[in-house]
Rosetta silent file (secondary structure, phi, psi, omega in degrees, C-alpha in Angstrom):
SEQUENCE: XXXXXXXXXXXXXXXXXXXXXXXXXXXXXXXXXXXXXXXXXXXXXXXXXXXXXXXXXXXXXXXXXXXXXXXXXXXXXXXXXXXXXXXXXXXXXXXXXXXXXXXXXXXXXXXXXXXXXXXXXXXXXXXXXXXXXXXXXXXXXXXXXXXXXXXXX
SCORE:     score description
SCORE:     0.000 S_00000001
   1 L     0.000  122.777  178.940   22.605    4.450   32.662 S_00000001
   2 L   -80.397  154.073 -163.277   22.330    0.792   32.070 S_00000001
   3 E  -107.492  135.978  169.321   20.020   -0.678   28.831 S_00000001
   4 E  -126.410  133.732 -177.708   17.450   -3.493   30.305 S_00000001
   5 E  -118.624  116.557  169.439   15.953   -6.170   27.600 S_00000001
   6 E  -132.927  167.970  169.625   12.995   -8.331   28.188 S_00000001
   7 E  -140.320  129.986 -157.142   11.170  -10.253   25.282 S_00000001
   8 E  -151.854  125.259 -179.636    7.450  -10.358   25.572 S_00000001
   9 L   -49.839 -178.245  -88.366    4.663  -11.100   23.168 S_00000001
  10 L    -8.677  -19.925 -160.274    3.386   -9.252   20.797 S_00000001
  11 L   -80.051  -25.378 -163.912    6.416   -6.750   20.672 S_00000001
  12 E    96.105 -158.608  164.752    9.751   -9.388   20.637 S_00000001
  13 E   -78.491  156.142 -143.190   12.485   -8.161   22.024 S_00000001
  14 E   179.125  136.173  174.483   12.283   -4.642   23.522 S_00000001
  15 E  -120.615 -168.706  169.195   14.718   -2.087   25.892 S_00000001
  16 E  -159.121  158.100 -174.903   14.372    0.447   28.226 S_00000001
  17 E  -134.348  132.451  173.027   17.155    2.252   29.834 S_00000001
  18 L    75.567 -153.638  171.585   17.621    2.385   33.641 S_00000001
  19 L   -53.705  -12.277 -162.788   14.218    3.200   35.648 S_00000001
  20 L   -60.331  158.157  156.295   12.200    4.226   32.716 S_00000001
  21 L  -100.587   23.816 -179.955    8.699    2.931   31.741 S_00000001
  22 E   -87.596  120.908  158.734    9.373    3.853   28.376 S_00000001
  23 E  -123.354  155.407 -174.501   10.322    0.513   25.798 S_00000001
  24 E  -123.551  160.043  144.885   11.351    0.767   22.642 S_00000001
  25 E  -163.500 -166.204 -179.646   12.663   -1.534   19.171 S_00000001
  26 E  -124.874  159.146 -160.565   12.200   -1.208   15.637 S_00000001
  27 E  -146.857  151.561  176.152    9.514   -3.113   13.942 S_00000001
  28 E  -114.704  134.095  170.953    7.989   -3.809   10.449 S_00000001
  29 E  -132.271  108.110 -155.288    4.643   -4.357   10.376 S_00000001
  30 L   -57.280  131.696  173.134    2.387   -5.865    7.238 S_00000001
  31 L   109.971  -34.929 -149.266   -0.138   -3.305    5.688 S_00000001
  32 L  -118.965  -50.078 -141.839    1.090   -0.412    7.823 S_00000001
  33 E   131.113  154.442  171.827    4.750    0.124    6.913 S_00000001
  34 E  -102.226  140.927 -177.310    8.431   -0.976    7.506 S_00000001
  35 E    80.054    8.979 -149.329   10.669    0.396   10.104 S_00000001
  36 E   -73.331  167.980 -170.799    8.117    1.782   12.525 S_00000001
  37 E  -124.447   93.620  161.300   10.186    3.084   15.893 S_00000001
  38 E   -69.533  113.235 -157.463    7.785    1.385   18.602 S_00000001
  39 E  -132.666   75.010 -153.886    6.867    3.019   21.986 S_00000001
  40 E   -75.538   93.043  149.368    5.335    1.458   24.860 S_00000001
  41 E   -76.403   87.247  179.486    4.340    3.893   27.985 S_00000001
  42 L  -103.324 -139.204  141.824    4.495    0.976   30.180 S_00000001
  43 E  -126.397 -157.830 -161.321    6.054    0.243   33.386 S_00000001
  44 L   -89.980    1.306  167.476    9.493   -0.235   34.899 S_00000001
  45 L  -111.126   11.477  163.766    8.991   -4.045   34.201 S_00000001
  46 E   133.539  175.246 -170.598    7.655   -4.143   30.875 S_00000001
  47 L   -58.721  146.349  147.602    4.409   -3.370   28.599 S_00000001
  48 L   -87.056  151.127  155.287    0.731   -4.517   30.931 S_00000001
  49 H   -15.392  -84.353 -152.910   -1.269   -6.979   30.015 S_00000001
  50 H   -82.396   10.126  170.957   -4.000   -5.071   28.235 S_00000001
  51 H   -97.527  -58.267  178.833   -0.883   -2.765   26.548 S_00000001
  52 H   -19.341  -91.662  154.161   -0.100   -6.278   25.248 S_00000001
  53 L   -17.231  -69.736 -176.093   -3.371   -7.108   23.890 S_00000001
  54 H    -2.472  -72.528 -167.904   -3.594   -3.880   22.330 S_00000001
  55 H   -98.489    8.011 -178.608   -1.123   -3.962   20.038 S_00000001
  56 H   -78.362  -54.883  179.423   -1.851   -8.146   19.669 S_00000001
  57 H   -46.317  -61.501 -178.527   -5.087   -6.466   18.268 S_00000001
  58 H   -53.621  -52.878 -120.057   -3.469   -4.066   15.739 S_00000001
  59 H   -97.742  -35.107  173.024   -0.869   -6.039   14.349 S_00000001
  60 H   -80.812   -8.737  153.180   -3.841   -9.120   13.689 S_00000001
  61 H   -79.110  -17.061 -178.983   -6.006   -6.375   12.591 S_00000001
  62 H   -30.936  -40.559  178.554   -3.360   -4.479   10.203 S_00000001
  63 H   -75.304  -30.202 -158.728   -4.942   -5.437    6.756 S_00000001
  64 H   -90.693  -50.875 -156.998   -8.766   -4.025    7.909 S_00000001
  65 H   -80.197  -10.512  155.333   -7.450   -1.036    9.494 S_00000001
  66 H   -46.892  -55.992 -174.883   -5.177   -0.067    6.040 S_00000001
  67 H   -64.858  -29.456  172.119   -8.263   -0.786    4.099 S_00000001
  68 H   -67.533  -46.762 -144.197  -10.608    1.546    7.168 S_00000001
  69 H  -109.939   11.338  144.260   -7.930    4.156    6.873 S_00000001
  70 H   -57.451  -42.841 -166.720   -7.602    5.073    3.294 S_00000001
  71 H   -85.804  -45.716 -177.174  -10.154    6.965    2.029 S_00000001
  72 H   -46.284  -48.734 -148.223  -10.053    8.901    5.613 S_00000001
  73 H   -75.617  -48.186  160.788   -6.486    9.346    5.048 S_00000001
  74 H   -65.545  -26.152  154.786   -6.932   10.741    1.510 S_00000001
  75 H   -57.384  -49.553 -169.920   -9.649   12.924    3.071 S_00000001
  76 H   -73.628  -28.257  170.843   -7.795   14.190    5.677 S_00000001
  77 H   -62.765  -44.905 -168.985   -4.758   15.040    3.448 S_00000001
  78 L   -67.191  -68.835 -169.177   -6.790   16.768    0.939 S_00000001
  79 L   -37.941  -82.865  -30.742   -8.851   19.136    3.095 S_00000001
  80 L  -154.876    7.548  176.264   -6.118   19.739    5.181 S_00000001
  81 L    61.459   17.127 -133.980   -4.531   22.125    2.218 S_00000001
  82 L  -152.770  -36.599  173.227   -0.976   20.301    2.249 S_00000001
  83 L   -36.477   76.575  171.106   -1.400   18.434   -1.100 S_00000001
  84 L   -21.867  136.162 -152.578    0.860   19.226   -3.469 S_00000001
  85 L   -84.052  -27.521  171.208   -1.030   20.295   -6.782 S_00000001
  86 L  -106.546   77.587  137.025    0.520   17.825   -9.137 S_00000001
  87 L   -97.522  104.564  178.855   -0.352   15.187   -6.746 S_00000001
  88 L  -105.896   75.489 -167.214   -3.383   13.386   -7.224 S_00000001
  89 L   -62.831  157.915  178.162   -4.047   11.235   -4.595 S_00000001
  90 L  -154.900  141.282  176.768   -5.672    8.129   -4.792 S_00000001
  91 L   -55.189   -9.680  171.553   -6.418    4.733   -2.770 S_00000001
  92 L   -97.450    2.321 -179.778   -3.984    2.898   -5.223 S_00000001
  93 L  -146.984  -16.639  165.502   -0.966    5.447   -4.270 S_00000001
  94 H   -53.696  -16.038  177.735   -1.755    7.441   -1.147 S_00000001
  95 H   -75.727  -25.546 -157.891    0.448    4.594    1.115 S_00000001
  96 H   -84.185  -25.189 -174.238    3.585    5.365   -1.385 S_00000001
  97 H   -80.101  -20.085 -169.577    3.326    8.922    0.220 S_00000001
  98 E  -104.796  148.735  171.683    3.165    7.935    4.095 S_00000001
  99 E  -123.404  105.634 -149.196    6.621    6.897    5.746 S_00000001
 100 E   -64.572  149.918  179.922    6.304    4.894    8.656 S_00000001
 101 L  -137.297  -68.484  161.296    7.548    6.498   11.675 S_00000001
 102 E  -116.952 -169.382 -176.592    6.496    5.936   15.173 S_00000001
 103 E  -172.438  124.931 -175.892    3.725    3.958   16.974 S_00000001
 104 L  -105.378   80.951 -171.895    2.854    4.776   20.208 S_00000001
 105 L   -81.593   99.848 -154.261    1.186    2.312   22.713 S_00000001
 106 L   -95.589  149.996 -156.647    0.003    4.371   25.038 S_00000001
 107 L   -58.440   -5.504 -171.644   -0.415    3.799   29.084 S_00000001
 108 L  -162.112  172.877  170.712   -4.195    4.168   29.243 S_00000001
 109 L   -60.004   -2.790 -165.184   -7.190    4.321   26.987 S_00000001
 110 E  -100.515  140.704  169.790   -6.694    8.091   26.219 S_00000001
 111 E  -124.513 -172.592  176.775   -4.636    9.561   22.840 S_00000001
 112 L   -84.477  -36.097  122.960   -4.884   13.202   21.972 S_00000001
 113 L  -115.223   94.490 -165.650   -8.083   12.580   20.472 S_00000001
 114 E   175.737  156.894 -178.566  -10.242    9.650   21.501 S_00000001
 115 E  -139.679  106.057  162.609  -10.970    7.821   24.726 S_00000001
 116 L   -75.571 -169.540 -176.005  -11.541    4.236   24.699 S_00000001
 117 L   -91.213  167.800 -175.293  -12.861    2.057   26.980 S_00000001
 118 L   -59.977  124.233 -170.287  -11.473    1.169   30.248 S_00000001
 119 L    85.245   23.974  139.594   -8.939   -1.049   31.020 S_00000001
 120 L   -87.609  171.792  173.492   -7.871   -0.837   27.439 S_00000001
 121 L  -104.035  108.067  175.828   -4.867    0.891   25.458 S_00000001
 122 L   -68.042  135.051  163.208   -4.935    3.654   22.824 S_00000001
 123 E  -128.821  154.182 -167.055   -2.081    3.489   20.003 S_00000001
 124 E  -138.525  129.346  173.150   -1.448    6.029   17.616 S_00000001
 125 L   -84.610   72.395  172.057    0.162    5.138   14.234 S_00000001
 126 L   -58.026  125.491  171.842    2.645    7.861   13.034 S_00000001
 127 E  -143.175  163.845  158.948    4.020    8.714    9.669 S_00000001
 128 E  -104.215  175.255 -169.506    5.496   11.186    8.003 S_00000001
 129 E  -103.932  119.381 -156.986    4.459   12.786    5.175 S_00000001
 130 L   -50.755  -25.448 -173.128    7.000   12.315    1.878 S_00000001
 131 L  -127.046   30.194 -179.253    6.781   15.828    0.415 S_00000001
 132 L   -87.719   16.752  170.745    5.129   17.658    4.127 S_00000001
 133 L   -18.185  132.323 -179.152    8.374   18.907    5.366 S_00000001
 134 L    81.273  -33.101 -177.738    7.670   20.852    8.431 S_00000001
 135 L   -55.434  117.196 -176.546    4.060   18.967    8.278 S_00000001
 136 L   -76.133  153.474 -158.020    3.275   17.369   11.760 S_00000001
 137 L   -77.385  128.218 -157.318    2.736   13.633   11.709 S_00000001
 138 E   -65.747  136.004 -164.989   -0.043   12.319   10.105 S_00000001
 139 E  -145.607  141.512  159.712   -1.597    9.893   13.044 S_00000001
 140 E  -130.804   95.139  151.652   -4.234    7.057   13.111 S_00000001
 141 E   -11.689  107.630  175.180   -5.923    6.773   16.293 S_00000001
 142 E  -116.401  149.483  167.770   -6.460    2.586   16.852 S_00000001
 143 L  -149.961  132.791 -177.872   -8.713    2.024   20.001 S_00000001
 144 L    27.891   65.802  146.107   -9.323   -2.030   20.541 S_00000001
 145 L    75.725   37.174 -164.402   -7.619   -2.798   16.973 S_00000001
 146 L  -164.951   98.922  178.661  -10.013   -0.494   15.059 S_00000001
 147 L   -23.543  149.263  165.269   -9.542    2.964   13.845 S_00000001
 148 L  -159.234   13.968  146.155  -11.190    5.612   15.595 S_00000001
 149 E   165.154  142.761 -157.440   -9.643    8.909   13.942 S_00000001
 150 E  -105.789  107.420  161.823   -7.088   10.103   11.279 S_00000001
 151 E  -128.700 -130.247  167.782   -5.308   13.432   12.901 S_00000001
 152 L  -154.956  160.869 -174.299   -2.082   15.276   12.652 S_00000001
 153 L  -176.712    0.000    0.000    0.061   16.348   16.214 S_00000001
């Protein structure tokens, strides 16, 4: 199966292999993490338009939506029974705990949960969690560059 390369704003360079609509690279992004694995459900010629946007939106939003999705993030971790006990989280050290891992930009407004508005793109921020082995990844829901819910999947 032959590897295809386009380079297209926001993402850079980006592949796909063969027919797929799937593109991929690896990406760093400020606020959010280093090394993210990026993953466009596009088409067989590249991210759409409004996938584009999307993730134009996160990546100039990245500082607000760190700063939205802390406290959730330490919420959702605690309830969620998974804490280790001598682990105290806090907004100055819950990010040293998350490891970035995927990012999804997904083909329509829909994630697994949230629906945005139409003709827009849902992304889901994945990490894992440093001492959750077995723990599914800790996900933040972005709809138009703005959190819209902290879940696990």
């Amino acid at each position: 199966m032959f590897v295809k390369s386009i380079t297209i704003f926001p993402f850079g360079d980006i592949s796909g292999k063969g027919q797929s609509k799937i593109w991929e690279r690896k990406l760093d992004i400020p606020y959010l993490g280093d090394g993210f694995l990026i993953r466009i459900w596009g088409t067989k010629e590249g991210p759409t338009v409004s996938q584009c946007e999307a993730f134009d939106k996160l990546i100039n939003n990245a500082e607000q939506i760190r700063k939205d999705a802390t406290a959730r993030i330490i919420h959702f971790l605690t309830s969620s029974d998974i804490v280790p006990a001598d682990i105290e989280l806090s907004s100055s050290n819950v990010w040293a705990f998350l490891l970035p891992c995927l990012i999804e930009v997904h083909a329509n407004n829909e994630y697994s949960f949230g629906v945005g508005k139409l003709g827009s793109n849902a992304i889901s921020i994945g990490y894992d969690i440093s001492w959750g082995e077995g723990f599914p990844l800790l996900q933040i829901g972005v709809l138009d560059g703005f959190i819209d819910e902290i879940y696990s999947e």
